[in-house]
Tab-separated table of C-alpha atoms in Angstrom:
chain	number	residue	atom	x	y	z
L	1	UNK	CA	-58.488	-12.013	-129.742
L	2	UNK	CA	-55.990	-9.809	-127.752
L	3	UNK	CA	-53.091	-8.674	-129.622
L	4	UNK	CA	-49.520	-9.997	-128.915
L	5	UNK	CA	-48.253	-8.052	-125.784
L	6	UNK	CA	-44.290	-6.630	-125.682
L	7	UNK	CA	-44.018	-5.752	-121.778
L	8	UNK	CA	-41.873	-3.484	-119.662
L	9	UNK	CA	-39.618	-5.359	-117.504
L	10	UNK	CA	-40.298	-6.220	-114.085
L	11	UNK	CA	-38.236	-4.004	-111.775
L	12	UNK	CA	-40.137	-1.162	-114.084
L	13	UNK	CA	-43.434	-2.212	-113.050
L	14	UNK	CA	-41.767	-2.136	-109.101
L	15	UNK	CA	-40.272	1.306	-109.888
L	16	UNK	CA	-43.701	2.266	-110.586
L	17	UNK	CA	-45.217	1.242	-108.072
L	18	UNK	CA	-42.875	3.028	-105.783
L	19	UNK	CA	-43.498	6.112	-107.527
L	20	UNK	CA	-47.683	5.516	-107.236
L	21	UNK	CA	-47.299	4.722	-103.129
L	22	UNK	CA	-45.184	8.343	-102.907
L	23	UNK	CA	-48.173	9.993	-104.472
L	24	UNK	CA	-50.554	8.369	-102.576
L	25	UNK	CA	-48.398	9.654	-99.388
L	26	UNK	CA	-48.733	12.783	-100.963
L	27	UNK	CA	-52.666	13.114	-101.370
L	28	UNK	CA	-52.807	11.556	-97.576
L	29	UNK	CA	-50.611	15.201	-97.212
L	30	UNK	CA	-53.105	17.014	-99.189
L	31	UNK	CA	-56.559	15.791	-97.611
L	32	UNK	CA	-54.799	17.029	-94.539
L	33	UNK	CA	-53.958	20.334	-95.826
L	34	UNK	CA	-57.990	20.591	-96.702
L	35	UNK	CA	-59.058	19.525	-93.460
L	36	UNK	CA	-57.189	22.231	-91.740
L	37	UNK	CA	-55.599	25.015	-94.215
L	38	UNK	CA	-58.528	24.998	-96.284
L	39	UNK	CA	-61.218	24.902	-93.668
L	40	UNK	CA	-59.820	27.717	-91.577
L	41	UNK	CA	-62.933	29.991	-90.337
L	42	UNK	CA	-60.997	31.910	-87.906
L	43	UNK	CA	-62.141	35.338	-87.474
L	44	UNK	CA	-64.875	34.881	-89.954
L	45	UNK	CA	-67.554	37.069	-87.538
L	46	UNK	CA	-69.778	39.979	-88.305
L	47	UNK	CA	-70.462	39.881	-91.722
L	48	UNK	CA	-68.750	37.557	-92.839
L	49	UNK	CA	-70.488	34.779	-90.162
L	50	UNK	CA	-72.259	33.373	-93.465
L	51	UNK	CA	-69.550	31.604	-94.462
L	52	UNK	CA	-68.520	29.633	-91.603
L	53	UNK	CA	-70.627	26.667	-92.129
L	54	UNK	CA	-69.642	26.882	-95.915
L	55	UNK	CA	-65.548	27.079	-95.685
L	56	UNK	CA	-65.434	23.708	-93.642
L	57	UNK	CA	-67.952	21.737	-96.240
L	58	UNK	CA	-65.988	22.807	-99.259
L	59	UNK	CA	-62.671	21.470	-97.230
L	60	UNK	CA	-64.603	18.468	-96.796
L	61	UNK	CA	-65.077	18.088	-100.329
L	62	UNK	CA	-61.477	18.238	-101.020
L	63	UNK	CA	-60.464	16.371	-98.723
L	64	UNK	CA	-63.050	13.134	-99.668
L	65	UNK	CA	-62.095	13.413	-103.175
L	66	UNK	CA	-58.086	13.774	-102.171
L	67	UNK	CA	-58.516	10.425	-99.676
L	68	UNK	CA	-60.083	8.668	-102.575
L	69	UNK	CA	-57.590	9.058	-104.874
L	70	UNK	CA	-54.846	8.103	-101.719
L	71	UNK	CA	-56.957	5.065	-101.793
L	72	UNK	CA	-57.038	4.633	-105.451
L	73	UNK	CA	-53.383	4.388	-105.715
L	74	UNK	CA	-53.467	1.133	-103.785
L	75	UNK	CA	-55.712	0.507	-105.696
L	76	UNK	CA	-53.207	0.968	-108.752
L	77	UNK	CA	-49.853	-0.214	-107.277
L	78	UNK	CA	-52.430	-3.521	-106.633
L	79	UNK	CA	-53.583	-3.891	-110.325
L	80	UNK	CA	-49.828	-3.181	-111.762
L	81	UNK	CA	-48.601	-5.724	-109.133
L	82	UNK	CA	-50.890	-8.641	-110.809
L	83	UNK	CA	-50.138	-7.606	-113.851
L	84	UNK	CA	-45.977	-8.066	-113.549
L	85	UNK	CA	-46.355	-11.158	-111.796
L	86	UNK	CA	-49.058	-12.393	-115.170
L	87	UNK	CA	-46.497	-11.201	-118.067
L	88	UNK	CA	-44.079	-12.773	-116.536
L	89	UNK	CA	-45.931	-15.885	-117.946
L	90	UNK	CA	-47.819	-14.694	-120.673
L	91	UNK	CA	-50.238	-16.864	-122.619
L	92	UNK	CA	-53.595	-16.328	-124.293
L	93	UNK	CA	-55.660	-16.470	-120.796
L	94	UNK	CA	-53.347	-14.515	-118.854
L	95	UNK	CA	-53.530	-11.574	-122.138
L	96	UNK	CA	-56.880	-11.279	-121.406
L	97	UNK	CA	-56.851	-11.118	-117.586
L	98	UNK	CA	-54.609	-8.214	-117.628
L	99	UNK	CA	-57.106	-6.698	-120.678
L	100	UNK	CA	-59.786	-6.949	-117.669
L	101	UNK	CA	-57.909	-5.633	-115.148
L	102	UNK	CA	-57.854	-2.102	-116.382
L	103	UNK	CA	-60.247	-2.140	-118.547
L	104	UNK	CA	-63.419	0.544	-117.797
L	105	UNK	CA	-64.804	1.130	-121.292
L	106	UNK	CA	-62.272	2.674	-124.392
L	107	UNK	CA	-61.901	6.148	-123.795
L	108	UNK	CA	-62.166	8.228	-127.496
L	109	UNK	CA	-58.871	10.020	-128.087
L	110	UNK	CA	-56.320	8.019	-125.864
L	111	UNK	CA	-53.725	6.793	-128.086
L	112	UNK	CA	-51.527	3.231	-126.941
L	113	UNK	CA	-48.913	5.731	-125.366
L	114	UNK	CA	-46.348	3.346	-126.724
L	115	UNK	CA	-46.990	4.196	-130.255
L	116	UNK	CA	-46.951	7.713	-129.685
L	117	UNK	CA	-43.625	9.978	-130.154
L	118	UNK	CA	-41.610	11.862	-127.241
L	119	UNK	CA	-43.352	14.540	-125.841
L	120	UNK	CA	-41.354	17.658	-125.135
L	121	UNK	CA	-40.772	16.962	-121.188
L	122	UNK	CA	-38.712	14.415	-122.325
L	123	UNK	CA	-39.401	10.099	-121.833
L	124	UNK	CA	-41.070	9.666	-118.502
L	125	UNK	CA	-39.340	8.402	-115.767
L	126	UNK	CA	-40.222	7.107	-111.967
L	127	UNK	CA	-38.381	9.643	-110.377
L	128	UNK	CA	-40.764	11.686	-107.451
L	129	UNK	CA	-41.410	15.175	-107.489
L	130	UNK	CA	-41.931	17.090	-104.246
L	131	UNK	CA	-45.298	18.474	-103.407
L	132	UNK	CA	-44.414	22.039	-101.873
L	133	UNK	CA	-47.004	23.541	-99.619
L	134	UNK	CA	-46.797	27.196	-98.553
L	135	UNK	CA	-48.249	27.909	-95.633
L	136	UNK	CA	-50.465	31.146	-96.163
L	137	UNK	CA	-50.043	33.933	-94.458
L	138	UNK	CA	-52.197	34.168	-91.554
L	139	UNK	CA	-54.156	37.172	-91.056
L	140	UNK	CA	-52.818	39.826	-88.124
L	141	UNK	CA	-55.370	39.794	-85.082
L	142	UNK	CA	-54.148	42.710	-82.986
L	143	UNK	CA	-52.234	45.453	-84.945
L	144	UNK	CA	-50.237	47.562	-83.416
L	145	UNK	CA	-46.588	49.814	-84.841
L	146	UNK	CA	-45.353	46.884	-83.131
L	147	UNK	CA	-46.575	44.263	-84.582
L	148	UNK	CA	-46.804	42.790	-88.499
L	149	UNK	CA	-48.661	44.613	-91.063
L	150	UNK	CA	-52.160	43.571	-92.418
L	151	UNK	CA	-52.615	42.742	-95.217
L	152	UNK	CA	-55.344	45.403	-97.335
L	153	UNK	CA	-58.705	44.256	-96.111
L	154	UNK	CA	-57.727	43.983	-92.230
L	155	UNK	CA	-55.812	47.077	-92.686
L	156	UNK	CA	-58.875	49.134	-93.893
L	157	UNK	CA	-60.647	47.774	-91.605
L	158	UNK	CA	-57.921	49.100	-88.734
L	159	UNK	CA	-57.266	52.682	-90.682
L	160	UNK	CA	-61.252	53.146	-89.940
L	161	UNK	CA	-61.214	52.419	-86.141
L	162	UNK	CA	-58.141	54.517	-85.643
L	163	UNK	CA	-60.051	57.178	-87.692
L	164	UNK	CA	-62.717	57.417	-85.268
L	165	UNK	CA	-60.709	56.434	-81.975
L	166	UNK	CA	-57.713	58.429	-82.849
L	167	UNK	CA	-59.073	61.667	-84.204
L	168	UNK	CA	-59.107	63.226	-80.649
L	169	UNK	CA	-61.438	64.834	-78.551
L	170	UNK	CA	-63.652	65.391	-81.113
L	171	UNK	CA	-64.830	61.951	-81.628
L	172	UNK	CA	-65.550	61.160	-78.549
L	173	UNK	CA	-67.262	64.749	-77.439
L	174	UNK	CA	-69.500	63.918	-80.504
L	175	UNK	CA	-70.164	60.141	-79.685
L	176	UNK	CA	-71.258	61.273	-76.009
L	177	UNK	CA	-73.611	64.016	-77.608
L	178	UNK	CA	-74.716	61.268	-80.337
L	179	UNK	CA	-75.449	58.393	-77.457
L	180	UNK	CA	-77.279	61.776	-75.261
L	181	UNK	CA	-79.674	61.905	-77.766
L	182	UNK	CA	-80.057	58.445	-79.631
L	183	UNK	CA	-79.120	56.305	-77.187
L	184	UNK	CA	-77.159	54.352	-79.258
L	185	UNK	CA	-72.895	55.130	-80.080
L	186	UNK	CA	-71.842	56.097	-83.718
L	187	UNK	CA	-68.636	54.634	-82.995
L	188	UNK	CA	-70.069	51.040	-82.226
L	189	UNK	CA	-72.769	51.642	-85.743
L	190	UNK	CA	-69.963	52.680	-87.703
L	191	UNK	CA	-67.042	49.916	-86.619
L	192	UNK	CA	-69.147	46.828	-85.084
L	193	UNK	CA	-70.099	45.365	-88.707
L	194	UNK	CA	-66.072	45.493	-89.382
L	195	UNK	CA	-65.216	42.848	-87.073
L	196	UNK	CA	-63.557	39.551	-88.036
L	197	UNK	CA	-60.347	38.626	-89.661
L	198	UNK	CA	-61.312	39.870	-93.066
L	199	UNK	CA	-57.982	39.032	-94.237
L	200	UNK	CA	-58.687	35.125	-93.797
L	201	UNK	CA	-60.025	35.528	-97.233
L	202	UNK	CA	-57.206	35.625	-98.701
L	203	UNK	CA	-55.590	32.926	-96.571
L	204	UNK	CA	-57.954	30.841	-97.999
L	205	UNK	CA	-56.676	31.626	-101.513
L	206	UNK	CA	-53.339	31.049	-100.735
L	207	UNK	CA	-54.334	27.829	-99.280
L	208	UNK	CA	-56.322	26.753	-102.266
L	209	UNK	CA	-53.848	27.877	-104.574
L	210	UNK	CA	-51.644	26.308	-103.068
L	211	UNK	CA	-53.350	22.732	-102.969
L	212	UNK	CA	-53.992	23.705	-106.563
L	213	UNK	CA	-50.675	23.270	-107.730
L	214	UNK	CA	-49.840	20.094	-105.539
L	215	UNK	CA	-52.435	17.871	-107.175
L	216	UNK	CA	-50.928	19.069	-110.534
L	217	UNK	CA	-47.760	18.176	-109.314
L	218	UNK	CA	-49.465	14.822	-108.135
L	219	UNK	CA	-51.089	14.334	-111.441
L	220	UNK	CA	-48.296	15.385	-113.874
L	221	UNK	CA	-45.947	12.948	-111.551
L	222	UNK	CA	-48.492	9.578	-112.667
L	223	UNK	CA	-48.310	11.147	-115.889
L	224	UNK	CA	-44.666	10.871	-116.361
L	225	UNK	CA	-44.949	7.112	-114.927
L	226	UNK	CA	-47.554	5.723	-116.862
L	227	UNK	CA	-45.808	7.533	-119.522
L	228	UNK	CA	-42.655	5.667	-119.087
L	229	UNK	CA	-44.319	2.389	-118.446
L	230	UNK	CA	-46.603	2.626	-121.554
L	231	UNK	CA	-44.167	3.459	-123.550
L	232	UNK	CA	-42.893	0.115	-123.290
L	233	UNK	CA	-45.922	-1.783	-123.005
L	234	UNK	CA	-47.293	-2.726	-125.994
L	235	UNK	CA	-50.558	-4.834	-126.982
L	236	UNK	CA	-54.656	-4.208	-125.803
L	237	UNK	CA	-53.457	-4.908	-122.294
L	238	UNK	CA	-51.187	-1.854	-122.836
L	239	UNK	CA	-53.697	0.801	-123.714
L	240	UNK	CA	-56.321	-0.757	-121.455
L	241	UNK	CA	-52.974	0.685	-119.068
L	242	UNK	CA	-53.047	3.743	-120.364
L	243	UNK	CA	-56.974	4.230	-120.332
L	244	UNK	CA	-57.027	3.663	-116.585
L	245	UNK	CA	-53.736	5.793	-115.759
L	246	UNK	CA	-55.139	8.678	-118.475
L	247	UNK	CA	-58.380	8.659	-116.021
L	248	UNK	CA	-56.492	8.596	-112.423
L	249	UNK	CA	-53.827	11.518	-113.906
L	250	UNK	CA	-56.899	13.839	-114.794
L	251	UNK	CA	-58.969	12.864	-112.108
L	252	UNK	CA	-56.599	14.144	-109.726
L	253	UNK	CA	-55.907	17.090	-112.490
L	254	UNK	CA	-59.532	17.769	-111.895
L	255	UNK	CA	-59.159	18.188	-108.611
L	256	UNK	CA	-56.270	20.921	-108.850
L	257	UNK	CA	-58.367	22.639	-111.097
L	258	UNK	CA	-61.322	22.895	-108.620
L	259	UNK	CA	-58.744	23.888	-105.927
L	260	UNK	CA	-58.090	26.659	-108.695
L	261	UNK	CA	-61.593	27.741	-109.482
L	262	UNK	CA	-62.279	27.995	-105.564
L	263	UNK	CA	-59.181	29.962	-104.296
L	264	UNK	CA	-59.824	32.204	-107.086
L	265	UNK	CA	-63.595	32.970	-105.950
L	266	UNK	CA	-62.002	33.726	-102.518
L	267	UNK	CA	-59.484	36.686	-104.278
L	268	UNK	CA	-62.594	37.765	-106.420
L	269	UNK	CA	-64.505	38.610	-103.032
L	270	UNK	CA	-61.491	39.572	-101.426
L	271	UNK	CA	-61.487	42.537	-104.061
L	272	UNK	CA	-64.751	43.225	-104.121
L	273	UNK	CA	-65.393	43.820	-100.299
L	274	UNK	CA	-61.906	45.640	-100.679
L	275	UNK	CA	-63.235	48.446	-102.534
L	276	UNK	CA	-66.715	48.445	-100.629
L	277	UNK	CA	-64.776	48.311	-97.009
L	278	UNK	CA	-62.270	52.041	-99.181
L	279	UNK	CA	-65.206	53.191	-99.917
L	280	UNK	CA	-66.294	53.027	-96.097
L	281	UNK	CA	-63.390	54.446	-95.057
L	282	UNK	CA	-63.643	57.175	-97.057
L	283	UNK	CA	-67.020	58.050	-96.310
L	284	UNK	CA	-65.990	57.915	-92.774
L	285	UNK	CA	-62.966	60.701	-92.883
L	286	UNK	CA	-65.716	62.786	-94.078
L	287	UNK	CA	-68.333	62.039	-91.705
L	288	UNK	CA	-65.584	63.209	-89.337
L	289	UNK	CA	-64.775	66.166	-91.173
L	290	UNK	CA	-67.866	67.422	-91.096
L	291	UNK	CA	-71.040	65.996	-89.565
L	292	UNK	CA	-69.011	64.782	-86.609
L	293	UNK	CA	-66.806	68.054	-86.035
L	294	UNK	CA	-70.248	69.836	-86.352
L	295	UNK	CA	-71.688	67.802	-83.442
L	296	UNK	CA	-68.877	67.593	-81.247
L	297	UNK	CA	-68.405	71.781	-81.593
L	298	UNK	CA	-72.079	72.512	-80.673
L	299	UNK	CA	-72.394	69.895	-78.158
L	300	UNK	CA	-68.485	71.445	-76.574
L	301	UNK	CA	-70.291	75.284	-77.048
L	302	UNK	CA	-73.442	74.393	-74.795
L	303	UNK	CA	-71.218	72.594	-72.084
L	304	UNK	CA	-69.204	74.966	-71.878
L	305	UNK	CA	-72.379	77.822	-71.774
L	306	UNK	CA	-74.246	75.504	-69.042
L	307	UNK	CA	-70.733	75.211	-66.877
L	308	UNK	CA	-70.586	79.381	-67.220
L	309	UNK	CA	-73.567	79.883	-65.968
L	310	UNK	CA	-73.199	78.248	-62.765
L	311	UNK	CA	-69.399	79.646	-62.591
L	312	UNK	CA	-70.817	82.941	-61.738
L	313	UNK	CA	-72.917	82.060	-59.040
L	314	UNK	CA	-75.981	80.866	-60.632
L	315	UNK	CA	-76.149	77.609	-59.591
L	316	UNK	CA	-79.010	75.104	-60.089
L	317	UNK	CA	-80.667	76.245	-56.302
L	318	UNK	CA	-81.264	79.900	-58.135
L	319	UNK	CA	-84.533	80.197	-59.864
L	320	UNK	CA	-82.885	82.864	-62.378
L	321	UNK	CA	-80.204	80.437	-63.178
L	322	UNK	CA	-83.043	77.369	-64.179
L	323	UNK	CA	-84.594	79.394	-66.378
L	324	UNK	CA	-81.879	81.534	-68.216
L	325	UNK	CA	-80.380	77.759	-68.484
L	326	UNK	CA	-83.166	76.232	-69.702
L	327	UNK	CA	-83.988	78.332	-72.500
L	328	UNK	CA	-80.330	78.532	-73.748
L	329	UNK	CA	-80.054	74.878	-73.327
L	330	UNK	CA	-83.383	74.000	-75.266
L	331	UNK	CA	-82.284	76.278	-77.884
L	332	UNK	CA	-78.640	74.741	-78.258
L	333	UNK	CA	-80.639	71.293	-77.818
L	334	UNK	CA	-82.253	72.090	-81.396
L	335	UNK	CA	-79.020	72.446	-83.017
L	336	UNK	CA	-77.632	69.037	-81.702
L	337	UNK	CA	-80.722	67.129	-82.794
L	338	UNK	CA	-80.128	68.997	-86.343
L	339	UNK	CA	-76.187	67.790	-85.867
L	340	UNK	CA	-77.279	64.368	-84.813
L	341	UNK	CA	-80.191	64.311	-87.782
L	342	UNK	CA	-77.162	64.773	-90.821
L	343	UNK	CA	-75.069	62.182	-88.990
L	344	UNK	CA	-77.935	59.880	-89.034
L	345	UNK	CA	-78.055	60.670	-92.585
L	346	UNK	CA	-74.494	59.827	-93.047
L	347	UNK	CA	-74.490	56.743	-91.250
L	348	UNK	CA	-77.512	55.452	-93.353
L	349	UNK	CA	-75.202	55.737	-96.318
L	350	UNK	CA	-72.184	53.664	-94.472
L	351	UNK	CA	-74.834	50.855	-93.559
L	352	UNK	CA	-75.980	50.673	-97.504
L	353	UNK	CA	-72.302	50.150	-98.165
L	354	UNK	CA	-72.503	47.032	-95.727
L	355	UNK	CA	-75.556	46.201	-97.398
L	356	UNK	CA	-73.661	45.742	-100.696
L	357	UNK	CA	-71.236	43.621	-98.127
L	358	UNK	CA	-73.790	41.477	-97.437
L	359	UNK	CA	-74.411	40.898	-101.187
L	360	UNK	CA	-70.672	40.207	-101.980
L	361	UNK	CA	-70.779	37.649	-99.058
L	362	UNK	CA	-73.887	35.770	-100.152
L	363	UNK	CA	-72.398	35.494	-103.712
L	364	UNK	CA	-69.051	34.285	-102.646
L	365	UNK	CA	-71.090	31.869	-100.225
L	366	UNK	CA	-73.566	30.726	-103.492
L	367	UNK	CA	-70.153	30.396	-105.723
L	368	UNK	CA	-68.336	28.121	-102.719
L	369	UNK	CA	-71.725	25.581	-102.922
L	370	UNK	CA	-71.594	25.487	-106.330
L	371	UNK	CA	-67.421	23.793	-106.494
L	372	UNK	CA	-69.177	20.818	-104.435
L	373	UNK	CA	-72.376	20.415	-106.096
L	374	UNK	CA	-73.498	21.617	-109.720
L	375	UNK	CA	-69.275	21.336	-111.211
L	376	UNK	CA	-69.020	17.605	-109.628
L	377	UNK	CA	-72.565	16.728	-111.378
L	378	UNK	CA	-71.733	17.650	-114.748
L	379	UNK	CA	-70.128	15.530	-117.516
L	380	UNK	CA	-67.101	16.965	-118.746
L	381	UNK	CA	-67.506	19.723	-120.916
L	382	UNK	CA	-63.520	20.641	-121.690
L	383	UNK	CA	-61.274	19.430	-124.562
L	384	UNK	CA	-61.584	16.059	-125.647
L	385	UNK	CA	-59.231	12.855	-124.597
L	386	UNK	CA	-57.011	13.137	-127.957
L	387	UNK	CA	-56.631	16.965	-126.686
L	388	UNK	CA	-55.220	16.875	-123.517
L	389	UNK	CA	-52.704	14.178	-124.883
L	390	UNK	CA	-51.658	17.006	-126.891
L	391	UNK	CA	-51.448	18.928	-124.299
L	392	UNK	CA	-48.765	16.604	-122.746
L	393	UNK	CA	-46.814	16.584	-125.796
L	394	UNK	CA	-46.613	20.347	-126.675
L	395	UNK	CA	-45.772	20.959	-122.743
L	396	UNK	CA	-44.964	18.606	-120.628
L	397	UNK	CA	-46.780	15.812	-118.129
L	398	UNK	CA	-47.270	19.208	-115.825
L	399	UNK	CA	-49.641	21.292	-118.663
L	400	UNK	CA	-52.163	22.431	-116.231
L	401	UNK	CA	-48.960	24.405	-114.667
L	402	UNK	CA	-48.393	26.043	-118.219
L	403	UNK	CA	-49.736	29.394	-119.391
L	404	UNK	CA	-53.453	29.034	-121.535
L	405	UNK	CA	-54.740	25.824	-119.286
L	406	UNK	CA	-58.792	27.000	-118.235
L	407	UNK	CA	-58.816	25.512	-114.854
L	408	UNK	CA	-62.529	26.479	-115.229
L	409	UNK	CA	-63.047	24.368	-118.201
L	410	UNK	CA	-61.223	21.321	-116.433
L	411	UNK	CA	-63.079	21.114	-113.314
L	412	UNK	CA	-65.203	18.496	-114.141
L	413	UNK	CA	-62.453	15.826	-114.877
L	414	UNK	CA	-63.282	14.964	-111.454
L	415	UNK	CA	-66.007	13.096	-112.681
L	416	UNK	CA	-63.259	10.639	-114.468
L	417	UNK	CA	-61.733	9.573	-111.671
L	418	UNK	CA	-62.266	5.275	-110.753
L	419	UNK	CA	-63.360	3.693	-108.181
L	420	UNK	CA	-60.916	2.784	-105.766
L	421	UNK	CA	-61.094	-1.021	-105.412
């Protein structure tokens, strides 16, 4: 038999439900942000191609999971509607409709909120808290002293084209020696693999991170609600409330922290191709202090030998001339294909640098396939129920915003989230 119920009164259960239609406004806002901020490829080309097909399908995730809960609030002004217009004329039958209207199975560890003390954000209250989003910064294109600066990847990427387009004659006397004989342009080897908007990395953090701390925003708002309405709703009706409102609030908690887990695999990558791309550049200034000065001053020495020859008369018609020329020039021929040989060498090392690119790329793409797939199939393996009430009460409706909450360890509260009907 259901326990006697003590109810909130009605314009509460109407302030509520004023409160849950904002936040469902806000997720609409948020599956939005996913669809677009989130799924930016934009200058993801040369190495970083791999990811394009995987930036858009973890937006997509997002943004399914962030239109169901939009739903679900409907779903839960709906169920809170019924049950104001049943306790307004409460009786035995109508105690245990409202039992089965939330009810989805006792969840271990969630206390009847209105037996529970005030936690230290204070009595909840319907009041709607803004969900900021920051647009991220969106990587510079065409750099020039004119225009913005890069941020570091892009602009390690530029310093090494300017290194080998603005070091002077030198560069290119070298590159026209190096094609001569290869066939092929260092310049082209050495810069093509750098193309893209490697910078969009980190847009895609911000954007994540971002989104991150809207759903907690979302999710400590319902908090503070259900809070406020539980608190004066009393009875197995009441914590059946709770229950359902525990499971929306760190559903959409859930969420956040995936939006966490994944903008912080984009800054991880970020870093690491941010020390490979250094490292690039380095090698590069030396390739042009050396193996590339080398080159360029042997192949400027037997240009300017061939043009002296036929400055004193002995032009290509003379016989003398073709073969005083052609031994010279087959013997300054040897030293270019030594030159050429040690820049080979050096470029081999560059391209084993990309090679470790490649690697970073494939495990940032691996890590992006797992937020959608293996995290959304587990159980959850965090704190228990009775935990992350405490959580509320030592720091607020907004703990996953608080220093020490694993955003790693809460992923998987997705899993709690209702159906929305």
């Amino acid at each position: 038999m259901a326990d006697a119920v003590r109810v909130p009164p009605s314009e509460d259960f109407v302030s509520f439900n004023g409160l849950v239609t904002k936040q469902g406004e806000h997720l609409t806002v948020l599956a939005g942000w996913a669809g677009r901020q989130c799924s930016n490829t934009d200058g993801l080309d040369g190495l970083l191609t791999l990811l394009k097909p995987h930036v858009p399908e973890v937006g997509d995730h997002f943004g399914n999971l962030l239109r169901h809960c939009a739903t679900g609030m409907g779903t839960i002004t709906s169920k809170t509607g019924s049950a104001n217009q049943m306790l307004r004329n409460q009786d035995q039958a109508n105690s245990q409709a409202l039992l089965d209207t939330f009810d989805g199975g006792a969840i271990p560890g969630v206390p009847d909120i209105s037996t529970l003390p005030t936690p230290s954000g204070g009595f909840g209250n319907f009041a709607d808290e803004p969900t900021a989003l920051k647009e991220p910064h969106e990587p510079t294109k065409h750099i020039s002293p004119s225009t913005s600066t890069p941020r570091g990847l892009d602009a390690a990427k530029e310093k090494a084209h300017q290194q080998l387009t603005g070091a002077g004659n030198d560069v290119w006397i070298a590159d026209k020696a190096f094609q001569f004989v290869t066939g092929r342009s260092f310049i082209e080897m050495l810069t093509k693999p750098l193309l893209g908007d490697w910078d969009r990395l980190m847009y895609l953090h911000d954007a994540y991170e971002t989104l991150g701390d809207a759903c907690y925003t979302v999710a400590g708002t319902l908090r503070k609600g259900s809070w406020h309405l539980g608190s004066e709703w009393h009875g197995d009706s009441g914590r059946a409330f709770d229950e359902y409102m525990f499971l929306w609030a760190n559903g959409i908690g859930g969420i956040g922290d995936q939006a966490k887990v994944t903008a912080m695999a984009y800054k991880e990558g970020y870093k690491e191709l941010c020390k490979l791309v250094q490292l690039i550049v380095s090698f590069i200034g030396k390739l042009i202090d050396n193996e590339i000065k080398k080159l360029a001053e042997d192949a400027a020495e037997t240009m300017a030998v061939d043009a002296g020859i036929e400055a004193v008369g002995l032009g290509p018609e003379d016989p003398v001339a073709d073969v005083v020329a052609g031994v010279w020039t087959a013997s300054r021929m040897a030293k270019l294909y030594q030159d050429v040989r040690m820049l080979v060498n050096g470029i081999e090392q560059v391209d084993n640098y990309y090679k470790l690119i490649q690697e970073t790329v494939k495990k940032l793409q691996t890590k992006l396939g797992q937020i959608h797939s293996e995290q959304n199939s587990q159980p959850w393996g965090g704190t228990d129920a009775g935990s992350l009430v405490q959580d509320v009460e030592s720091h607020g409706f907004d703990f996953e915003k608080q220093h020490g909450w694993s955003a790693m360890n809460g992923t998987t509260r997705v899993n709690w989230l209702p159906e929305a009907r």
